mmCIF file of C-alpha atoms in Angstrom:
data_model
loop_
_atom_site.group_PDB
_atom_site.id
_atom_site.type_symbol
_atom_site.label_atom_id
_atom_site.label_comp_id
_atom_site.label_asym_id
_atom_site.label_seq_id
_atom_site.Cartn_x
_atom_site.Cartn_y
_atom_site.Cartn_z
ATOM 1 C CA MET N 25 -29.122 56.115 -26.906
ATOM 2 C CA TRP N 26 -29.977 55.788 -30.614
ATOM 3 C CA LYS N 27 -31.653 52.570 -31.771
ATOM 4 C CA HIS N 28 -29.957 52.658 -35.160
ATOM 5 C CA ARG N 29 -26.341 53.322 -35.930
ATOM 6 C CA THR N 30 -26.217 56.697 -37.586
ATOM 7 C CA THR N 31 -23.306 58.561 -39.115
ATOM 8 C CA TYR N 32 -23.121 62.334 -38.772
ATOM 9 C CA TRP N 33 -20.867 64.894 -40.380
ATOM 10 C CA TRP N 34 -19.374 67.744 -38.427
ATOM 11 C CA ILE N 35 -17.580 70.573 -40.232
ATOM 12 C CA MET N 36 -14.811 72.657 -38.661
ATOM 13 C CA GLU N 37 -12.832 75.174 -40.663
ATOM 14 C CA ASN N 38 -13.639 73.278 -43.882
ATOM 15 C CA LYS N 39 -12.320 70.014 -42.386
ATOM 16 C CA LYS N 40 -14.758 67.117 -42.376
ATOM 17 C CA ILE N 41 -14.997 64.835 -39.331
ATOM 18 C CA VAL N 42 -16.965 61.582 -39.413
ATOM 19 C CA ILE N 43 -18.466 60.268 -36.191
ATOM 20 C CA ASN N 44 -21.134 57.645 -35.591
ATOM 21 C CA SER N 45 -23.367 56.893 -32.653
ATOM 22 C CA SER N 46 -21.378 53.826 -31.603
ATOM 23 C CA GLN N 47 -18.319 56.065 -31.159
ATOM 24 C CA ILE N 48 -20.330 58.314 -28.863
ATOM 25 C CA GLU N 49 -21.473 55.355 -26.779
ATOM 26 C CA ASN N 50 -17.954 53.912 -26.564
ATOM 27 C CA THR N 51 -16.409 57.275 -25.689
ATOM 28 C CA ASN N 52 -18.951 57.727 -22.915
ATOM 29 C CA LEU N 53 -17.826 54.470 -21.320
ATOM 30 C CA GLN N 54 -14.222 55.624 -21.123
ATOM 31 C CA GLU N 55 -12.838 57.462 -18.130
ATOM 32 C CA ASN N 56 -12.178 61.047 -19.151
ATOM 33 C CA LYS N 57 -10.229 63.567 -17.120
ATOM 34 C CA ILE N 58 -11.567 66.407 -19.237
ATOM 35 C CA ALA N 59 -15.292 67.111 -18.927
ATOM 36 C CA LEU N 60 -15.553 69.853 -21.543
ATOM 37 C CA GLU N 61 -13.037 71.222 -24.016
ATOM 38 C CA LEU N 62 -12.921 74.239 -26.318
ATOM 39 C CA LYS N 63 -10.813 73.885 -29.450
ATOM 40 C CA ASN N 64 -10.186 77.029 -31.504
ATOM 41 C CA PHE N 65 -13.732 78.075 -30.629
ATOM 42 C CA SER N 66 -15.060 81.419 -31.888
ATOM 43 C CA VAL N 67 -18.391 83.213 -32.041
ATOM 44 C CA TYR N 68 -19.156 85.821 -34.670
ATOM 45 C CA PHE N 69 -21.895 88.453 -34.605
ATOM 46 C CA GLU N 70 -22.495 90.311 -37.873
ATOM 47 C CA ASN N 71 -19.204 88.921 -39.238
ATOM 48 C CA GLU N 72 -17.264 90.390 -36.318
ATOM 49 C CA PRO N 73 -15.546 88.133 -33.742
ATOM 50 C CA PHE N 74 -17.218 88.313 -30.325
ATOM 51 C CA LEU N 75 -15.377 85.343 -28.828
ATOM 52 C CA GLU N 76 -12.136 84.551 -30.600
ATOM 53 C CA ASN N 77 -10.073 81.364 -30.816
ATOM 54 C CA LEU N 78 -10.775 80.000 -27.327
ATOM 55 C CA ASN N 79 -8.864 76.909 -26.235
ATOM 56 C CA TYR N 80 -9.497 75.504 -22.799
ATOM 57 C CA LYS N 81 -9.957 72.203 -20.943
ATOM 58 C CA PHE N 82 -12.442 72.098 -18.048
ATOM 59 C CA GLU N 83 -11.159 69.340 -15.815
ATOM 60 C CA LYS N 84 -13.655 66.788 -14.541
ATOM 61 C CA GLY N 85 -14.763 67.002 -10.905
ATOM 62 C CA LYS N 86 -13.556 70.585 -10.412
ATOM 63 C CA ILE N 87 -15.311 73.879 -9.709
ATOM 64 C CA HIS N 88 -14.481 76.322 -12.502
ATOM 65 C CA TYR N 89 -15.395 79.994 -12.330
ATOM 66 C CA ILE N 90 -15.610 82.053 -15.527
ATOM 67 C CA VAL N 91 -15.038 85.724 -14.736
ATOM 68 C CA GLY N 92 -14.480 88.993 -16.547
ATOM 69 C CA PRO N 93 -15.985 92.439 -17.098
ATOM 70 C CA SER N 94 -19.615 92.871 -18.154
ATOM 71 C CA GLY N 95 -20.124 92.281 -21.853
ATOM 72 C CA CYS N 96 -16.963 90.204 -22.318
ATOM 73 C CA GLY N 97 -18.926 87.139 -23.493
ATOM 74 C CA LYS N 98 -19.205 84.897 -20.420
ATOM 75 C CA THR N 99 -22.920 84.119 -20.775
ATOM 76 C CA VAL N 100 -22.688 83.874 -24.563
ATOM 77 C CA LEU N 101 -19.966 81.266 -24.131
ATOM 78 C CA ILE N 102 -21.833 78.995 -21.722
ATOM 79 C CA THR N 103 -25.020 79.050 -23.824
ATOM 80 C CA HIS N 104 -22.984 77.299 -26.524
ATOM 81 C CA PHE N 105 -21.949 74.505 -24.161
ATOM 82 C CA ASN N 106 -25.284 72.674 -24.352
ATOM 83 C CA GLY N 107 -26.442 73.854 -27.763
ATOM 84 C CA LEU N 108 -28.722 76.759 -26.820
ATOM 85 C CA MET N 109 -26.608 78.781 -29.243
ATOM 86 C CA THR N 110 -24.434 77.367 -32.015
ATOM 87 C CA SER N 111 -21.289 78.363 -33.848
ATOM 88 C CA LYS N 112 -19.618 76.766 -36.843
ATOM 89 C CA HIS N 113 -16.231 78.160 -35.850
ATOM 90 C CA GLY N 114 -14.155 75.706 -33.838
ATOM 91 C CA LEU N 115 -15.174 72.785 -31.689
ATOM 92 C CA ILE N 116 -16.760 72.014 -28.326
ATOM 93 C CA GLU N 117 -16.313 68.514 -26.923
ATOM 94 C CA VAL N 118 -18.221 67.010 -23.995
ATOM 95 C CA PHE N 119 -16.341 64.019 -22.595
ATOM 96 C CA ASN N 120 -14.499 63.785 -25.937
ATOM 97 C CA VAL N 121 -17.767 63.834 -27.917
ATOM 98 C CA PRO N 122 -18.088 66.846 -30.248
ATOM 99 C CA LEU N 123 -21.276 68.854 -30.545
ATOM 100 C CA ILE N 124 -22.419 67.755 -33.997
ATOM 101 C CA LEU N 125 -23.606 70.756 -35.973
ATOM 102 C CA LYS N 126 -25.957 70.087 -38.878
ATOM 103 C CA LYS N 127 -27.841 72.936 -40.588
ATOM 104 C CA ASN N 128 -27.122 75.259 -37.619
ATOM 105 C CA LYS N 129 -28.620 72.765 -35.158
ATOM 106 C CA ILE N 130 -26.932 70.400 -32.716
ATOM 107 C CA LYS N 131 -27.690 66.934 -34.047
ATOM 108 C CA ASN N 132 -26.759 65.063 -30.859
ATOM 109 C CA VAL N 133 -28.470 67.610 -28.602
ATOM 110 C CA LYS N 134 -30.231 65.014 -26.427
ATOM 111 C CA TYR N 135 -26.929 63.365 -25.538
ATOM 112 C CA ILE N 136 -25.307 66.743 -24.823
ATOM 113 C CA ARG N 137 -28.161 67.932 -22.597
ATOM 114 C CA SER N 138 -28.200 64.659 -20.684
ATOM 115 C CA LYS N 139 -24.586 65.432 -19.798
ATOM 116 C CA ILE N 140 -24.885 69.199 -19.202
ATOM 117 C CA GLY N 141 -27.460 70.865 -16.955
ATOM 118 C CA MET N 142 -27.913 74.628 -17.237
ATOM 119 C CA VAL N 143 -29.143 76.789 -14.357
ATOM 120 C CA PHE N 144 -29.936 80.289 -15.591
ATOM 121 C CA GLN N 145 -29.343 83.537 -13.721
ATOM 122 C CA PHE N 146 -32.914 83.653 -12.393
ATOM 123 C CA ALA N 147 -33.537 79.913 -12.343
ATOM 124 C CA GLU N 148 -36.938 80.376 -10.685
ATOM 125 C CA TYR N 149 -38.280 81.447 -14.090
ATOM 126 C CA GLN N 150 -37.714 77.844 -15.230
ATOM 127 C CA LEU N 151 -40.627 76.695 -13.025
ATOM 128 C CA PHE N 152 -43.951 76.150 -14.761
ATOM 129 C CA LYS N 153 -45.836 73.204 -13.205
ATOM 130 C CA LYS N 154 -48.580 73.322 -10.541
ATOM 131 C CA THR N 155 -46.596 71.401 -7.924
ATOM 132 C CA ILE N 156 -42.915 71.204 -7.103
ATOM 133 C CA LEU N 157 -42.967 67.433 -7.592
ATOM 134 C CA LYS N 158 -44.281 67.782 -11.161
ATOM 135 C CA ASP N 159 -41.678 70.421 -11.891
ATOM 136 C CA ILE N 160 -38.764 68.298 -10.678
ATOM 137 C CA ILE N 161 -39.817 65.041 -12.371
ATOM 138 C CA PHE N 162 -40.494 66.746 -15.716
ATOM 139 C CA GLY N 163 -36.810 66.816 -16.725
ATOM 140 C CA PRO N 164 -35.823 63.220 -15.965
ATOM 141 C CA MET N 165 -39.048 61.836 -17.451
ATOM 142 C CA ASN N 166 -38.335 63.804 -20.620
ATOM 143 C CA PHE N 167 -35.077 61.829 -20.827
ATOM 144 C CA GLY N 168 -36.847 58.494 -20.461
ATOM 145 C CA VAL N 169 -36.717 57.951 -16.696
ATOM 146 C CA LYS N 170 -39.749 56.056 -15.340
ATOM 147 C CA LYS N 171 -42.158 58.111 -13.243
ATOM 148 C CA GLU N 172 -41.574 56.160 -10.023
ATOM 149 C CA ASP N 173 -37.798 56.558 -10.423
ATOM 150 C CA ALA N 174 -38.205 60.259 -11.210
ATOM 151 C CA ILE N 175 -40.228 60.684 -7.997
ATOM 152 C CA GLU N 176 -37.419 59.047 -5.997
ATOM 153 C CA ARG N 177 -34.985 61.468 -7.590
ATOM 154 C CA ALA N 178 -37.257 64.375 -6.642
ATOM 155 C CA LYS N 179 -37.190 63.255 -2.995
ATOM 156 C CA LYS N 180 -33.410 62.929 -3.113
ATOM 157 C CA TYR N 181 -32.592 66.263 -4.713
ATOM 158 C CA ILE N 182 -35.145 68.393 -2.864
ATOM 159 C CA LYS N 183 -33.228 67.420 0.282
ATOM 160 C CA LEU N 184 -29.868 68.120 -1.339
ATOM 161 C CA VAL N 185 -30.873 71.741 -2.015
ATOM 162 C CA GLY N 186 -31.918 72.180 1.628
ATOM 163 C CA LEU N 187 -35.694 71.630 1.481
ATOM 164 C CA ASP N 188 -37.717 68.706 2.855
ATOM 165 C CA GLU N 189 -40.150 66.361 1.122
ATOM 166 C CA SER N 190 -43.172 68.332 2.326
ATOM 167 C CA PHE N 191 -42.321 70.945 -0.322
ATOM 168 C CA LEU N 192 -43.026 68.472 -3.148
ATOM 169 C CA SER N 193 -46.797 68.897 -2.845
ATOM 170 C CA ARG N 194 -46.623 72.695 -2.741
ATOM 171 C CA ASP N 195 -47.216 75.248 -5.477
ATOM 172 C CA PRO N 196 -43.775 76.563 -6.534
ATOM 173 C CA PHE N 197 -45.180 80.039 -7.138
ATOM 174 C CA GLY N 198 -46.008 80.426 -3.450
ATOM 175 C CA LEU N 199 -42.361 80.105 -2.426
ATOM 176 C CA SER N 200 -39.819 82.805 -1.692
ATOM 177 C CA GLY N 201 -37.335 83.767 -4.393
ATOM 178 C CA GLY N 202 -34.540 81.779 -2.786
ATOM 179 C CA GLN N 203 -36.743 78.686 -2.374
ATOM 180 C CA LYS N 204 -37.870 78.878 -6.003
ATOM 181 C CA ARG N 205 -34.250 78.934 -7.099
ATOM 182 C CA ARG N 206 -33.483 75.852 -5.014
ATOM 183 C CA VAL N 207 -36.428 73.991 -6.554
ATOM 184 C CA ALA N 208 -35.247 74.926 -10.051
ATOM 185 C CA VAL N 209 -31.782 73.594 -9.214
ATOM 186 C CA ALA N 210 -33.322 70.361 -7.862
ATOM 187 C CA GLY N 211 -35.116 69.952 -11.186
ATOM 188 C CA ILE N 212 -31.822 70.167 -13.078
ATOM 189 C CA LEU N 213 -30.065 67.828 -10.630
ATOM 190 C CA ALA N 214 -32.843 65.246 -11.064
ATOM 191 C CA ILE N 215 -31.732 64.799 -14.682
ATOM 192 C CA GLU N 216 -28.389 63.756 -13.152
ATOM 193 C CA PRO N 217 -26.056 65.514 -15.599
ATOM 194 C CA ASP N 218 -22.302 65.178 -15.147
ATOM 195 C CA ILE N 219 -21.663 68.880 -15.784
ATOM 196 C CA LEU N 220 -23.626 71.688 -14.127
ATOM 197 C CA ILE N 221 -23.443 75.265 -15.413
ATOM 198 C CA PHE N 222 -24.629 78.166 -13.273
ATOM 199 C CA ASP N 223 -25.060 81.707 -14.580
ATOM 200 C CA GLU N 224 -24.828 84.172 -11.656
ATOM 201 C CA PRO N 225 -26.537 81.651 -9.309
ATOM 202 C CA THR N 226 -26.485 83.910 -6.246
ATOM 203 C CA ALA N 227 -27.776 87.086 -7.932
ATOM 204 C CA GLY N 228 -30.392 88.735 -5.707
ATOM 205 C CA LEU N 229 -29.900 86.337 -2.785
ATOM 206 C CA ASP N 230 -29.157 87.419 0.784
ATOM 207 C CA PRO N 231 -25.837 86.366 2.425
ATOM 208 C CA ASN N 232 -27.399 83.224 3.912
ATOM 209 C CA GLY N 233 -28.745 82.228 0.500
ATOM 210 C CA GLU N 234 -25.303 82.771 -1.024
ATOM 211 C CA LYS N 235 -23.663 80.561 1.597
ATOM 212 C CA ASP N 236 -26.260 77.843 1.019
ATOM 213 C CA PHE N 237 -25.398 77.775 -2.681
ATOM 214 C CA LEU N 238 -21.706 77.409 -1.906
ATOM 215 C CA GLU N 239 -22.549 74.384 0.257
ATOM 216 C CA ILE N 240 -24.517 72.895 -2.655
ATOM 217 C CA PHE N 241 -21.459 73.356 -4.904
ATOM 218 C CA LYS N 242 -19.272 71.564 -2.355
ATOM 219 C CA ILE N 243 -21.708 68.641 -2.141
ATOM 220 C CA LEU N 244 -21.906 68.361 -5.925
ATOM 221 C CA LYS N 245 -18.120 68.346 -6.176
ATOM 222 C CA LYS N 246 -17.963 65.472 -3.652
ATOM 223 C CA MET N 247 -20.445 63.644 -5.899
ATOM 224 C CA GLY N 248 -17.935 63.948 -8.749
ATOM 225 C CA LYS N 249 -19.827 66.604 -10.687
ATOM 226 C CA THR N 250 -18.069 69.241 -12.770
ATOM 227 C CA ILE N 251 -19.260 72.753 -11.898
ATOM 228 C CA ILE N 252 -18.914 75.783 -14.186
ATOM 229 C CA VAL N 253 -20.016 79.102 -12.707
ATOM 230 C CA VAL N 254 -20.289 82.542 -14.303
ATOM 231 C CA THR N 255 -20.083 85.255 -11.660
ATOM 232 C CA HIS N 256 -18.998 88.748 -10.695
ATOM 233 C CA SER N 257 -18.767 87.833 -7.005
ATOM 234 C CA MET N 258 -15.117 87.197 -6.187
ATOM 235 C CA ASN N 259 -15.881 86.993 -2.456
ATOM 236 C CA LEU N 260 -17.823 83.795 -3.147
ATOM 237 C CA ALA N 261 -15.467 82.483 -5.803
ATOM 238 C CA ILE N 262 -12.476 82.504 -3.438
ATOM 239 C CA GLU N 263 -14.280 80.081 -1.099
ATOM 240 C CA VAL N 264 -14.937 77.249 -3.562
ATOM 241 C CA ALA N 265 -13.300 77.852 -6.962
ATOM 242 C CA ASP N 266 -10.594 75.375 -7.974
ATOM 243 C CA ASN N 267 -9.599 77.748 -10.755
ATOM 244 C CA LEU N 268 -10.644 80.926 -12.511
ATOM 245 C CA VAL N 269 -10.935 81.456 -16.255
ATOM 246 C CA VAL N 270 -10.612 85.162 -17.045
ATOM 247 C CA ILE N 271 -12.199 86.451 -20.249
ATOM 248 C CA ASN N 272 -11.577 89.933 -21.592
ATOM 249 C CA GLU N 273 -12.403 91.406 -24.995
ATOM 250 C CA GLY N 274 -13.559 88.024 -26.276
ATOM 251 C CA LYS N 275 -10.424 86.092 -25.337
ATOM 252 C CA ILE N 276 -9.238 83.907 -22.464
ATOM 253 C CA VAL N 277 -6.462 86.081 -21.045
ATOM 254 C CA LYS N 278 -5.511 83.996 -18.008
ATOM 255 C CA ASP N 279 -6.530 80.995 -15.931
ATOM 256 C CA GLY N 280 -5.378 79.525 -12.655
ATOM 257 C CA ASP N 281 -5.778 79.586 -8.894
ATOM 258 C CA ILE N 282 -7.596 82.661 -7.594
ATOM 259 C CA TYR N 283 -4.521 83.795 -5.621
ATOM 260 C CA ASP N 284 -2.375 83.581 -8.765
ATOM 261 C CA ILE N 285 -4.953 85.573 -10.714
ATOM 262 C CA PHE N 286 -5.149 88.412 -8.195
ATOM 263 C CA SER N 287 -1.376 88.629 -7.811
ATOM 264 C CA ASP N 288 -1.346 89.883 -11.421
ATOM 265 C CA GLU N 289 -2.056 93.553 -10.724
ATOM 266 C CA GLU N 290 -1.885 94.583 -14.374
ATOM 267 C CA LEU N 291 -4.551 92.018 -15.263
ATOM 268 C CA ILE N 292 -6.828 93.156 -12.417
ATOM 269 C CA VAL N 293 -6.638 96.763 -13.577
ATOM 270 C CA LYS N 294 -7.241 95.780 -17.190
ATOM 271 C CA THR N 295 -10.243 93.545 -16.468
ATOM 272 C CA ASN N 296 -11.616 95.588 -13.555
ATOM 273 C CA LEU N 297 -12.178 92.464 -11.462
ATOM 274 C CA SER N 298 -13.320 93.122 -7.900
ATOM 275 C CA ILE N 299 -10.700 91.991 -5.396
ATOM 276 C CA PRO N 300 -11.966 89.484 -2.795
ATOM 277 C CA LEU N 301 -12.109 90.880 0.723
ATOM 278 C CA ILE N 302 -9.859 88.083 2.007
ATOM 279 C CA TYR N 303 -7.156 88.835 -0.558
ATOM 280 C CA LYS N 304 -7.465 92.579 0.040
ATOM 281 C CA THR N 305 -7.044 92.052 3.807
ATOM 282 C CA ILE N 306 -3.945 89.898 3.311
ATOM 283 C CA LYS N 307 -2.398 92.498 1.045
ATOM 284 C CA LEU N 308 -2.969 95.286 3.573
ATOM 285 C CA LEU N 309 -1.544 93.212 6.443
ATOM 286 C CA SER N 310 1.541 92.187 4.461
ATOM 287 C CA GLU N 311 2.236 95.829 3.606
ATOM 288 C CA LYS N 312 2.282 96.602 7.339
ATOM 289 C CA ASN N 313 4.289 93.566 8.422
ATOM 290 C CA ASP N 314 6.356 91.167 6.297
ATOM 291 C CA ASP N 315 5.410 88.234 8.546
ATOM 292 C CA PHE N 316 1.900 88.328 7.109
ATOM 293 C CA LYS N 317 3.212 87.638 3.608
ATOM 294 C CA LYS N 318 3.065 84.009 4.672
ATOM 295 C CA LEU N 319 -0.722 84.292 4.231
ATOM 296 C CA PHE N 320 -0.173 84.327 0.464
ATOM 297 C CA GLU N 321 1.391 80.870 0.833
ATOM 298 C CA LEU N 322 -1.306 79.580 3.190
ATOM 299 C CA ARG N 323 -4.060 80.831 0.835
ATOM 300 C CA PRO N 324 -7.026 80.920 3.237
ATOM 301 C CA ARG N 325 -10.400 80.535 1.504
ATOM 302 C CA THR N 326 -12.783 81.702 4.221
ATOM 303 C CA ILE N 327 -12.883 84.439 6.863
ATOM 304 C CA SER N 328 -12.544 81.824 9.602
ATOM 305 C CA GLU N 329 -9.474 80.300 7.903
ATOM 306 C CA LEU N 330 -7.975 83.775 7.533
ATOM 307 C CA ALA N 331 -8.577 84.553 11.230
ATOM 308 C CA LYS N 332 -6.988 81.248 12.260
ATOM 309 C CA ASN N 333 -3.918 81.856 10.063
ATOM 310 C CA ILE N 334 -3.488 85.404 11.385
ATOM 311 C CA SER N 335 -3.725 84.134 14.969
ATOM 312 C CA GLU N 336 -1.035 81.500 14.294
ATOM 313 C CA ILE N 337 1.323 84.083 12.768
ATOM 314 C CA ILE N 338 0.852 86.413 15.751
ATOM 315 C CA LYS N 339 1.624 83.539 18.143
ATOM 316 C CA GLN N 340 4.823 82.827 16.214
ATOM 317 C CA GLN N 341 5.758 86.489 16.480
ATOM 318 C CA ASN N 342 5.259 86.420 20.254
ATOM 319 C CA THR N 343 7.467 83.353 20.671
ATOM 320 C CA LYS N 344 10.381 84.883 18.777
ATOM 321 C CA PRO N 345 13.259 85.869 21.064
ATOM 322 C CA GLN N 346 13.301 89.614 21.593
ATOM 323 C CA LYS N 347 16.465 91.502 20.738
ATOM 324 C CA ARG N 348 17.724 93.382 23.727
ATOM 325 C CA THR N 349 19.269 96.786 23.325
ATOM 326 C CA TYR N 350 21.721 98.243 25.818
ATOM 327 C CA GLU N 351 22.669 101.850 26.322
ATOM 328 C CA LYS N 352 26.307 102.654 25.904
ATOM 329 C CA ARG N 353 27.971 103.529 29.159
ATOM 330 C CA LYS N 354 29.510 106.904 29.216
#
């Protein structure tokens, strides 16, 4: 990492913390259950709090969705995770290593960005090389990976995003919007970060493109990656999210399983979150027939799972003994 042992100072609320590079290296070797943690983290604009006193632990190997109304601070928050923006109020830790702020810059930024990959809302705008291969290998080579190894990574991750090796020789600017976005994601994956952050990754994509991205998230989770997604699309979130973090008026107001979040009707009204179609369907069915309330326990994630669960409940209804009624004899 660093050739010489260096000591840095990090200041939080007038408290001085000393950390040296050997601590960072040793911490990285330890098994951490928490990938990223916010500790009393705040962001101020013009001396006014925009994000205020956030405390949260993003568990390793999970898919976390950050949701909330427009303008609540979701994108501002994630741009602080890898040092694109900085704040001197509170602390962000990546695998127990704090972002070291020195003169409004992240001192250990190379370490942080080797651990966190950021995919912007329109990731295709991150492309700038003449061939897809050059675009994908640029990131890992910038972190010291040898060219031949970077090329092998390019072959690996172009396939992971659903494209074949023949694309590597092509001009990225001749691709469709969805293909460009996949290439941009492959370029981030080639760096092999442990945490991947996506800002509205499916914006502007057709339904097939949206589904493809969900499959990529599932693959990355199986690889042990930690996924953090900012979105307004609850219909997609319900399929893959392990938990939701709800932000409103600059604060984390609730977190948990998506079914637990949407059972809080007061919160939904307050934050104006769109209700997933699956949840909305279950609610309507359960209002018509109490037997369908079991769907809230089964918690189907996809339309096919919902259909299967409904079919099973109907079968159970049909096998119940029917109560016979007899007319009274006069």
